[in-house]
């Protein structure tokens, strides 16, 4: 279990939107939350991420787990470039690489116990770096940005000058590059062309961690999702299968 929602209730202006919602998502599952407009899908996501507070019930995350959330509306006014935003998503990897380079310099001049200690640290750090796919972080950034429709000539573009759809694609790129334990996507295909949708489908299918997506794109749901949470009249019914099932 990576996420559980227990007896979630939420009302706005006296009108019930979520009524005793219960569901559980296991590690590695690709789940979709479906339902008509106004069924409470986005409200549920905002309760899961803490943007809204439930009137009753609780949200339980697996201890120590991380998540990334793509909302439908992205309001980003950063003066950083697209590429700089991606570097921030990889800052832990980049810091590890800097430490590895420094340890290599240290090892070349140290001796005795200090050398042994530096070599042990180097061995541990390079192992972590390799498991995190650290040697490929630059090509990963380029691959994700290109996959979601950005040309390399756009990488230096300041984010605050982008359109709303482009900002959404930047936010999605950042989330994918962070490799969180759980990805929550609210209508991720809205600002993607067919090539980018196909690329995202393959990325999520091969993504080793957990994905929960809200989407009206039936083909996308059939390709990616193996579990469906159907929202109707404030309640959820779970199905083990894709959208067609």
PDB file of N, CA, C and O in Angstrom, residues 33-88:
ATOM      1  N   UNK A  33      -8.854   7.579 -12.120  1.00  0.00           N
ATOM      2  CA  UNK A  33     -10.079   8.023 -11.448  1.00  0.00           C
ATOM      3  C   UNK A  33     -10.958   8.641 -12.525  1.00  0.00           C
ATOM      4  O   UNK A  33     -10.590   9.630 -13.161  1.00  0.00           O
ATOM      5  N   UNK A  34     -12.128   8.038 -12.765  1.00  0.00           N
ATOM      6  CA  UNK A  34     -13.007   8.502 -13.835  1.00  0.00           C
ATOM      7  C   UNK A  34     -14.357   8.917 -13.266  1.00  0.00           C
ATOM      8  O   UNK A  34     -14.711   8.576 -12.139  1.00  0.00           O
ATOM      9  N   UNK A  35     -15.094   9.651 -14.074  1.00  0.00           N
ATOM     10  CA  UNK A  35     -16.424  10.113 -13.668  1.00  0.00           C
ATOM     11  C   UNK A  35     -16.787  11.356 -14.449  1.00  0.00           C
ATOM     12  O   UNK A  35     -15.928  11.993 -15.067  1.00  0.00           O
ATOM     13  N   UNK A  36     -18.066  11.718 -14.422  1.00  0.00           N
ATOM     14  CA  UNK A  36     -18.521  12.892 -15.160  1.00  0.00           C
ATOM     15  C   UNK A  36     -17.925  14.152 -14.534  1.00  0.00           C
ATOM     16  O   UNK A  36     -17.428  14.141 -13.399  1.00  0.00           O
ATOM     17  N   UNK A  37     -17.955  15.253 -15.287  1.00  0.00           N
ATOM     18  CA  UNK A  37     -17.507  16.536 -14.735  1.00  0.00           C
ATOM     19  C   UNK A  37     -18.333  16.875 -13.498  1.00  0.00           C
ATOM     20  O   UNK A  37     -19.558  16.746 -13.503  1.00  0.00           O
ATOM     21  N   UNK A  38     -17.641  17.291 -12.446  1.00  0.00           N
ATOM     22  CA  UNK A  38     -18.316  17.619 -11.200  1.00  0.00           C
ATOM     23  C   UNK A  38     -18.471  16.447 -10.257  1.00  0.00           C
ATOM     24  O   UNK A  38     -19.053  16.593  -9.172  1.00  0.00           O
ATOM     25  N   UNK A  39     -17.941  15.282 -10.638  1.00  0.00           N
ATOM     26  CA  UNK A  39     -18.073  14.101  -9.783  1.00  0.00           C
ATOM     27  C   UNK A  39     -17.195  14.163  -8.544  1.00  0.00           C
ATOM     28  O   UNK A  39     -17.408  13.410  -7.591  1.00  0.00           O
ATOM     29  N   UNK A  40     -16.186  15.054  -8.565  1.00  0.00           N
ATOM     30  CA  UNK A  40     -15.325  15.208  -7.388  1.00  0.00           C
ATOM     31  C   UNK A  40     -13.916  14.691  -7.576  1.00  0.00           C
ATOM     32  O   UNK A  40     -13.157  14.569  -6.607  1.00  0.00           O
ATOM     33  N   UNK A  41     -13.524  14.404  -8.817  1.00  0.00           N
ATOM     34  CA  UNK A  41     -12.206  13.829  -9.088  1.00  0.00           C
ATOM     35  C   UNK A  41     -11.080  14.780  -8.669  1.00  0.00           C
ATOM     36  O   UNK A  41     -10.147  14.402  -7.949  1.00  0.00           O
ATOM     37  N   UNK A  42     -11.157  16.023  -9.141  1.00  0.00           N
ATOM     38  CA  UNK A  42     -10.123  17.001  -8.801  1.00  0.00           C
ATOM     39  C   UNK A  42     -10.153  17.327  -7.312  1.00  0.00           C
ATOM     40  O   UNK A  42      -9.106  17.501  -6.674  1.00  0.00           O
ATOM     41  N   UNK A  43     -11.348  17.384  -6.736  1.00  0.00           N
ATOM     42  CA  UNK A  43     -11.461  17.618  -5.293  1.00  0.00           C
ATOM     43  C   UNK A  43     -10.743  16.525  -4.510  1.00  0.00           C
ATOM     44  O   UNK A  43     -10.017  16.804  -3.541  1.00  0.00           O
ATOM     45  N   UNK A  44     -10.902  15.295  -4.931  1.00  0.00           N
ATOM     46  CA  UNK A  44     -10.225  14.183  -4.262  1.00  0.00           C
ATOM     47  C   UNK A  44      -8.711  14.341  -4.358  1.00  0.00           C
ATOM     48  O   UNK A  44      -8.000  14.153  -3.360  1.00  0.00           O
ATOM     49  N   UNK A  45      -8.212  14.683  -5.537  1.00  0.00           N
ATOM     50  CA  UNK A  45      -6.771  14.899  -5.696  1.00  0.00           C
ATOM     51  C   UNK A  45      -6.274  16.004  -4.763  1.00  0.00           C
ATOM     52  O   UNK A  45      -5.210  15.892  -4.155  1.00  0.00           O
ATOM     53  N   UNK A  46      -7.048  17.079  -4.664  1.00  0.00           N
ATOM     54  CA  UNK A  46      -6.616  18.201  -3.830  1.00  0.00           C
ATOM     55  C   UNK A  46      -6.649  17.846  -2.349  1.00  0.00           C
ATOM     56  O   UNK A  46      -5.872  18.387  -1.554  1.00  0.00           O
ATOM     57  N   UNK A  47      -7.528  16.942  -1.963  1.00  0.00           N
ATOM     58  CA  UNK A  47      -7.535  16.454  -0.578  1.00  0.00           C
ATOM     59  C   UNK A  47      -6.333  15.546  -0.342  1.00  0.00           C
ATOM     60  O   UNK A  47      -5.653  15.638   0.690  1.00  0.00           O
ATOM     61  N   UNK A  48      -6.025  14.695  -1.312  1.00  0.00           N
ATOM     62  CA  UNK A  48      -4.864  13.806  -1.186  1.00  0.00           C
ATOM     63  C   UNK A  48      -3.578  14.614  -1.022  1.00  0.00           C
ATOM     64  O   UNK A  48      -2.713  14.273  -0.203  1.00  0.00           O
ATOM     65  N   UNK A  49      -3.454  15.705  -1.780  1.00  0.00           N
ATOM     66  CA  UNK A  49      -2.229  16.502  -1.743  1.00  0.00           C
ATOM     67  C   UNK A  49      -2.228  17.563  -0.648  1.00  0.00           C
ATOM     68  O   UNK A  49      -1.226  18.252  -0.467  1.00  0.00           O
ATOM     69  N   UNK A  50      -3.334  17.693   0.063  1.00  0.00           N
ATOM     70  CA  UNK A  50      -3.388  18.642   1.172  1.00  0.00           C
ATOM     71  C   UNK A  50      -3.823  20.040   0.799  1.00  0.00           C
ATOM     72  O   UNK A  50      -3.877  20.925   1.663  1.00  0.00           O
ATOM     73  N   UNK A  51      -4.151  20.275  -0.474  1.00  0.00           N
ATOM     74  CA  UNK A  51      -4.621  21.595  -0.883  1.00  0.00           C
ATOM     75  C   UNK A  51      -5.995  21.892  -0.288  1.00  0.00           C
ATOM     76  O   UNK A  51      -6.294  23.035   0.062  1.00  0.00           O
ATOM     77  N   UNK A  52      -6.844  20.862  -0.200  1.00  0.00           N
ATOM     78  CA  UNK A  52      -8.113  20.951   0.502  1.00  0.00           C
ATOM     79  C   UNK A  52      -8.047  20.071   1.743  1.00  0.00           C
ATOM     80  O   UNK A  52      -7.331  19.069   1.766  1.00  0.00           O
ATOM     81  N   UNK A  53      -8.837  20.443   2.740  1.00  0.00           N
ATOM     82  CA  UNK A  53      -8.962  19.617   3.943  1.00  0.00           C
ATOM     83  C   UNK A  53     -10.299  18.881   3.895  1.00  0.00           C
ATOM     84  O   UNK A  53     -11.347  19.487   3.636  1.00  0.00           O
ATOM     85  N   UNK A  54     -10.270  17.590   4.107  1.00  0.00           N
ATOM     86  CA  UNK A  54     -11.501  16.805   4.114  1.00  0.00           C
ATOM     87  C   UNK A  54     -12.358  17.177   5.318  1.00  0.00           C
ATOM     88  O   UNK A  54     -11.834  17.508   6.389  1.00  0.00           O
ATOM     89  N   UNK A  55     -13.676  17.118   5.154  1.00  0.00           N
ATOM     90  CA  UNK A  55     -14.568  17.354   6.290  1.00  0.00           C
ATOM     91  C   UNK A  55     -14.497  16.180   7.270  1.00  0.00           C
ATOM     92  O   UNK A  55     -14.595  16.368   8.485  1.00  0.00           O
ATOM     93  N   UNK A  56     -14.331  14.998   6.725  1.00  0.00           N
ATOM     94  CA  UNK A  56     -14.169  13.791   7.546  1.00  0.00           C
ATOM     95  C   UNK A  56     -13.253  12.819   6.805  1.00  0.00           C
ATOM     96  O   UNK A  56     -13.075  12.915   5.596  1.00  0.00           O
ATOM     97  N   UNK A  57     -12.707  11.858   7.549  1.00  0.00           N
ATOM     98  CA  UNK A  57     -11.864  10.838   6.959  1.00  0.00           C
ATOM     99  C   UNK A  57     -10.395  11.222   6.975  1.00  0.00           C
ATOM    100  O   UNK A  57     -10.011  12.291   7.463  1.00  0.00           O
ATOM    101  N   UNK A  58      -9.570  10.329   6.442  1.00  0.00           N
ATOM    102  CA  UNK A  58      -8.132  10.598   6.426  1.00  0.00           C
ATOM    103  C   UNK A  58      -7.465  10.002   5.197  1.00  0.00           C
ATOM    104  O   UNK A  58      -7.958   9.044   4.594  1.00  0.00           O
ATOM    105  N   UNK A  59      -6.336  10.629   4.850  1.00  0.00           N
ATOM    106  CA  UNK A  59      -5.480  10.164   3.758  1.00  0.00           C
ATOM    107  C   UNK A  59      -4.204   9.627   4.377  1.00  0.00           C
ATOM    108  O   UNK A  59      -3.567  10.300   5.195  1.00  0.00           O
ATOM    109  N   UNK A  60      -3.823   8.421   3.991  1.00  0.00           N
ATOM    110  CA  UNK A  60      -2.645   7.776   4.571  1.00  0.00           C
ATOM    111  C   UNK A  60      -1.654   7.456   3.458  1.00  0.00           C
ATOM    112  O   UNK A  60      -1.982   6.730   2.511  1.00  0.00           O
ATOM    113  N   UNK A  61      -0.454   8.019   3.566  1.00  0.00           N
ATOM    114  CA  UNK A  61       0.632   7.703   2.643  1.00  0.00           C
ATOM    115  C   UNK A  61       1.566   6.682   3.282  1.00  0.00           C
ATOM    116  O   UNK A  61       1.740   6.665   4.507  1.00  0.00           O
ATOM    117  N   UNK A  62       2.182   5.873   2.458  1.00  0.00           N
ATOM    118  CA  UNK A  62       3.241   5.000   2.943  1.00  0.00           C
ATOM    119  C   UNK A  62       4.350   5.866   3.541  1.00  0.00           C
ATOM    120  O   UNK A  62       4.740   6.879   2.968  1.00  0.00           O
ATOM    121  N   UNK A  63       4.843   5.468   4.690  1.00  0.00           N
ATOM    122  CA  UNK A  63       5.848   6.258   5.388  1.00  0.00           C
ATOM    123  C   UNK A  63       7.079   6.463   4.514  1.00  0.00           C
ATOM    124  O   UNK A  63       7.606   5.535   3.928  1.00  0.00           O
ATOM    125  N   UNK A  64       7.512   7.715   4.418  1.00  0.00           N
ATOM    126  CA  UNK A  64       8.710   8.040   3.660  1.00  0.00           C
ATOM    127  C   UNK A  64       8.512   8.165   2.168  1.00  0.00           C
ATOM    128  O   UNK A  64       9.467   8.448   1.441  1.00  0.00           O
ATOM    129  N   UNK A  65       7.280   7.978   1.685  1.00  0.00           N
ATOM    130  CA  UNK A  65       7.042   8.040   0.239  1.00  0.00           C
ATOM    131  C   UNK A  65       6.969   9.485  -0.244  1.00  0.00           C
ATOM    132  O   UNK A  65       6.664  10.405   0.510  1.00  0.00           O
ATOM    133  N   UNK A  66       7.264   9.688  -1.514  1.00  0.00           N
ATOM    134  CA  UNK A  66       7.199  11.011  -2.139  1.00  0.00           C
ATOM    135  C   UNK A  66       6.157  10.997  -3.249  1.00  0.00           C
ATOM    136  O   UNK A  66       5.839   9.942  -3.811  1.00  0.00           O
ATOM    137  N   UNK A  67       5.611  12.175  -3.557  1.00  0.00           N
ATOM    138  CA  UNK A  67       4.648  12.244  -4.653  1.00  0.00           C
ATOM    139  C   UNK A  67       4.869  13.511  -5.473  1.00  0.00           C
ATOM    140  O   UNK A  67       5.441  14.506  -5.004  1.00  0.00           O
ATOM    141  N   UNK A  68       4.418  13.470  -6.719  1.00  0.00           N
ATOM    142  CA  UNK A  68       4.383  14.633  -7.589  1.00  0.00           C
ATOM    143  C   UNK A  68       2.972  14.813  -8.100  1.00  0.00           C
ATOM    144  O   UNK A  68       2.293  13.826  -8.442  1.00  0.00           O
ATOM    145  N   UNK A  69       2.509  16.058  -8.146  1.00  0.00           N
ATOM    146  CA  UNK A  69       1.115  16.328  -8.506  1.00  0.00           C
ATOM    147  C   UNK A  69       1.049  17.334  -9.643  1.00  0.00           C
ATOM    148  O   UNK A  69       1.575  18.449  -9.528  1.00  0.00           O
ATOM    149  N   UNK A  70       0.419  16.946 -10.741  1.00  0.00           N
ATOM    150  CA  UNK A  70       0.152  17.857 -11.850  1.00  0.00           C
ATOM    151  C   UNK A  70      -1.306  18.263 -11.795  1.00  0.00           C
ATOM    152  O   UNK A  70      -2.199  17.434 -11.999  1.00  0.00           O
ATOM    153  N   UNK A  71      -1.564  19.532 -11.517  1.00  0.00           N
ATOM    154  CA  UNK A  71      -2.938  20.027 -11.481  1.00  0.00           C
ATOM    155  C   UNK A  71      -3.354  20.505 -12.867  1.00  0.00           C
ATOM    156  O   UNK A  71      -2.521  20.640 -13.770  1.00  0.00           O
ATOM    157  N   UNK A  72      -4.629  20.772 -13.043  1.00  0.00           N
ATOM    158  CA  UNK A  72      -5.124  21.232 -14.342  1.00  0.00           C
ATOM    159  C   UNK A  72      -4.684  22.655 -14.638  1.00  0.00           C
ATOM    160  O   UNK A  72      -4.499  23.034 -15.794  1.00  0.00           O
ATOM    161  N   UNK A  73      -4.529  23.460 -13.582  1.00  0.00           N
ATOM    162  CA  UNK A  73      -4.161  24.871 -13.750  1.00  0.00           C
ATOM    163  C   UNK A  73      -2.769  25.079 -13.172  1.00  0.00           C
ATOM    164  O   UNK A  73      -2.531  24.851 -11.987  1.00  0.00           O
ATOM    165  N   UNK A  74      -1.826  25.501 -14.019  1.00  0.00           N
ATOM    166  CA  UNK A  74      -0.447  25.737 -13.597  1.00  0.00           C
ATOM    167  C   UNK A  74      -0.189  27.238 -13.613  1.00  0.00           C
ATOM    168  O   UNK A  74      -0.317  27.888 -14.656  1.00  0.00           O
ATOM    169  N   UNK A  75       0.171  27.792 -12.470  1.00  0.00           N
ATOM    170  CA  UNK A  75       0.464  29.227 -12.380  1.00  0.00           C
ATOM    171  C   UNK A  75       1.929  29.373 -11.991  1.00  0.00           C
ATOM    172  O   UNK A  75       2.272  29.405 -10.815  1.00  0.00           O
ATOM    173  N   UNK A  76       2.796  29.453 -12.991  1.00  0.00           N
ATOM    174  CA  UNK A  76       4.237  29.537 -12.763  1.00  0.00           C
ATOM    175  C   UNK A  76       4.749  30.849 -13.330  1.00  0.00           C
ATOM    176  O   UNK A  76       4.515  31.165 -14.490  1.00  0.00           O
ATOM    177  N   UNK A  77       5.432  31.638 -12.511  1.00  0.00           N
ATOM    178  CA  UNK A  77       5.965  32.916 -12.975  1.00  0.00           C
ATOM    179  C   UNK A  77       7.483  32.974 -12.838  1.00  0.00           C
ATOM    180  O   UNK A  77       8.077  34.031 -12.764  1.00  0.00           O
ATOM    181  N   UNK A  78       8.111  31.806 -12.792  1.00  0.00           N
ATOM    182  CA  UNK A  78       9.552  31.729 -12.598  1.00  0.00           C
ATOM    183  C   UNK A  78      10.309  32.396 -13.747  1.00  0.00           C
ATOM    184  O   UNK A  78       9.903  32.325 -14.902  1.00  0.00           O
ATOM    185  N   UNK A  79      11.416  33.061 -13.411  1.00  0.00           N
ATOM    186  CA  UNK A  79      12.272  33.649 -14.427  1.00  0.00           C
ATOM    187  C   UNK A  79      13.380  32.688 -14.836  1.00  0.00           C
ATOM    188  O   UNK A  79      14.218  33.037 -15.663  1.00  0.00           O
ATOM    189  N   UNK A  80      13.373  31.495 -14.264  1.00  0.00           N
ATOM    190  CA  UNK A  80      14.324  30.483 -14.697  1.00  0.00           C
ATOM    191  C   UNK A  80      13.945  29.972 -16.082  1.00  0.00           C
ATOM    192  O   UNK A  80      12.786  30.041 -16.493  1.00  0.00           O
ATOM    193  N   UNK A  81      14.931  29.442 -16.778  1.00  0.00           N
ATOM    194  CA  UNK A  81      14.654  28.855 -18.085  1.00  0.00           C
ATOM    195  C   UNK A  81      14.048  27.469 -17.905  1.00  0.00           C
ATOM    196  O   UNK A  81      14.072  26.891 -16.813  1.00  0.00           O
ATOM    197  N   UNK A  82      13.528  26.927 -18.998  1.00  0.00           N
ATOM    198  CA  UNK A  82      12.977  25.573 -18.969  1.00  0.00           C
ATOM    199  C   UNK A  82      14.034  24.587 -18.479  1.00  0.00           C
ATOM    200  O   UNK A  82      13.767  23.749 -17.617  1.00  0.00           O
ATOM    201  N   UNK A  83      15.245  24.701 -19.020  1.00  0.00           N
ATOM    202  CA  UNK A  83      16.302  23.748 -18.654  1.00  0.00           C
ATOM    203  C   UNK A  83      16.718  23.922 -17.200  1.00  0.00           C
ATOM    204  O   UNK A  83      16.954  22.931 -16.498  1.00  0.00           O
ATOM    205  N   UNK A  84      16.791  25.160 -16.728  1.00  0.00           N
ATOM    206  CA  UNK A  84      17.152  25.404 -15.323  1.00  0.00           C
ATOM    207  C   UNK A  84      16.123  24.787 -14.377  1.00  0.00           C
ATOM    208  O   UNK A  84      16.476  24.288 -13.310  1.00  0.00           O
ATOM    209  N   UNK A  85      14.866  24.807 -14.780  1.00  0.00           N
ATOM    210  CA  UNK A  85      13.815  24.189 -13.964  1.00  0.00           C
ATOM    211  C   UNK A  85      14.035  22.686 -13.875  1.00  0.00           C
ATOM    212  O   UNK A  85      13.828  22.074 -12.825  1.00  0.00           O
ATOM    213  N   UNK A  86      14.479  22.083 -14.964  1.00  0.00           N
ATOM    214  CA  UNK A  86      14.766  20.650 -14.954  1.00  0.00           C
ATOM    215  C   UNK A  86      15.996  20.333 -14.107  1.00  0.00           C
ATOM    216  O   UNK A  86      16.046  19.300 -13.432  1.00  0.00           O
ATOM    217  N   UNK A  87      16.994  21.223 -14.119  1.00  0.00           N
ATOM    218  CA  UNK A  87      18.169  21.034 -13.262  1.00  0.00           C
ATOM    219  C   UNK A  87      17.769  21.006 -11.796  1.00  0.00           C
ATOM    220  O   UNK A  87      18.326  20.240 -11.004  1.00  0.00           O
ATOM    221  N   UNK A  88      16.790  21.833 -11.442  1.00  0.00           N
ATOM    222  CA  UNK A  88      16.320  21.854 -10.059  1.00  0.00           C
ATOM    223  C   UNK A  88      15.679  20.518  -9.691  1.00  0.00           C
ATOM    224  O   UNK A  88      15.801  20.053  -8.554  1.00  0.00           O
TER     225      UNK A  88
END
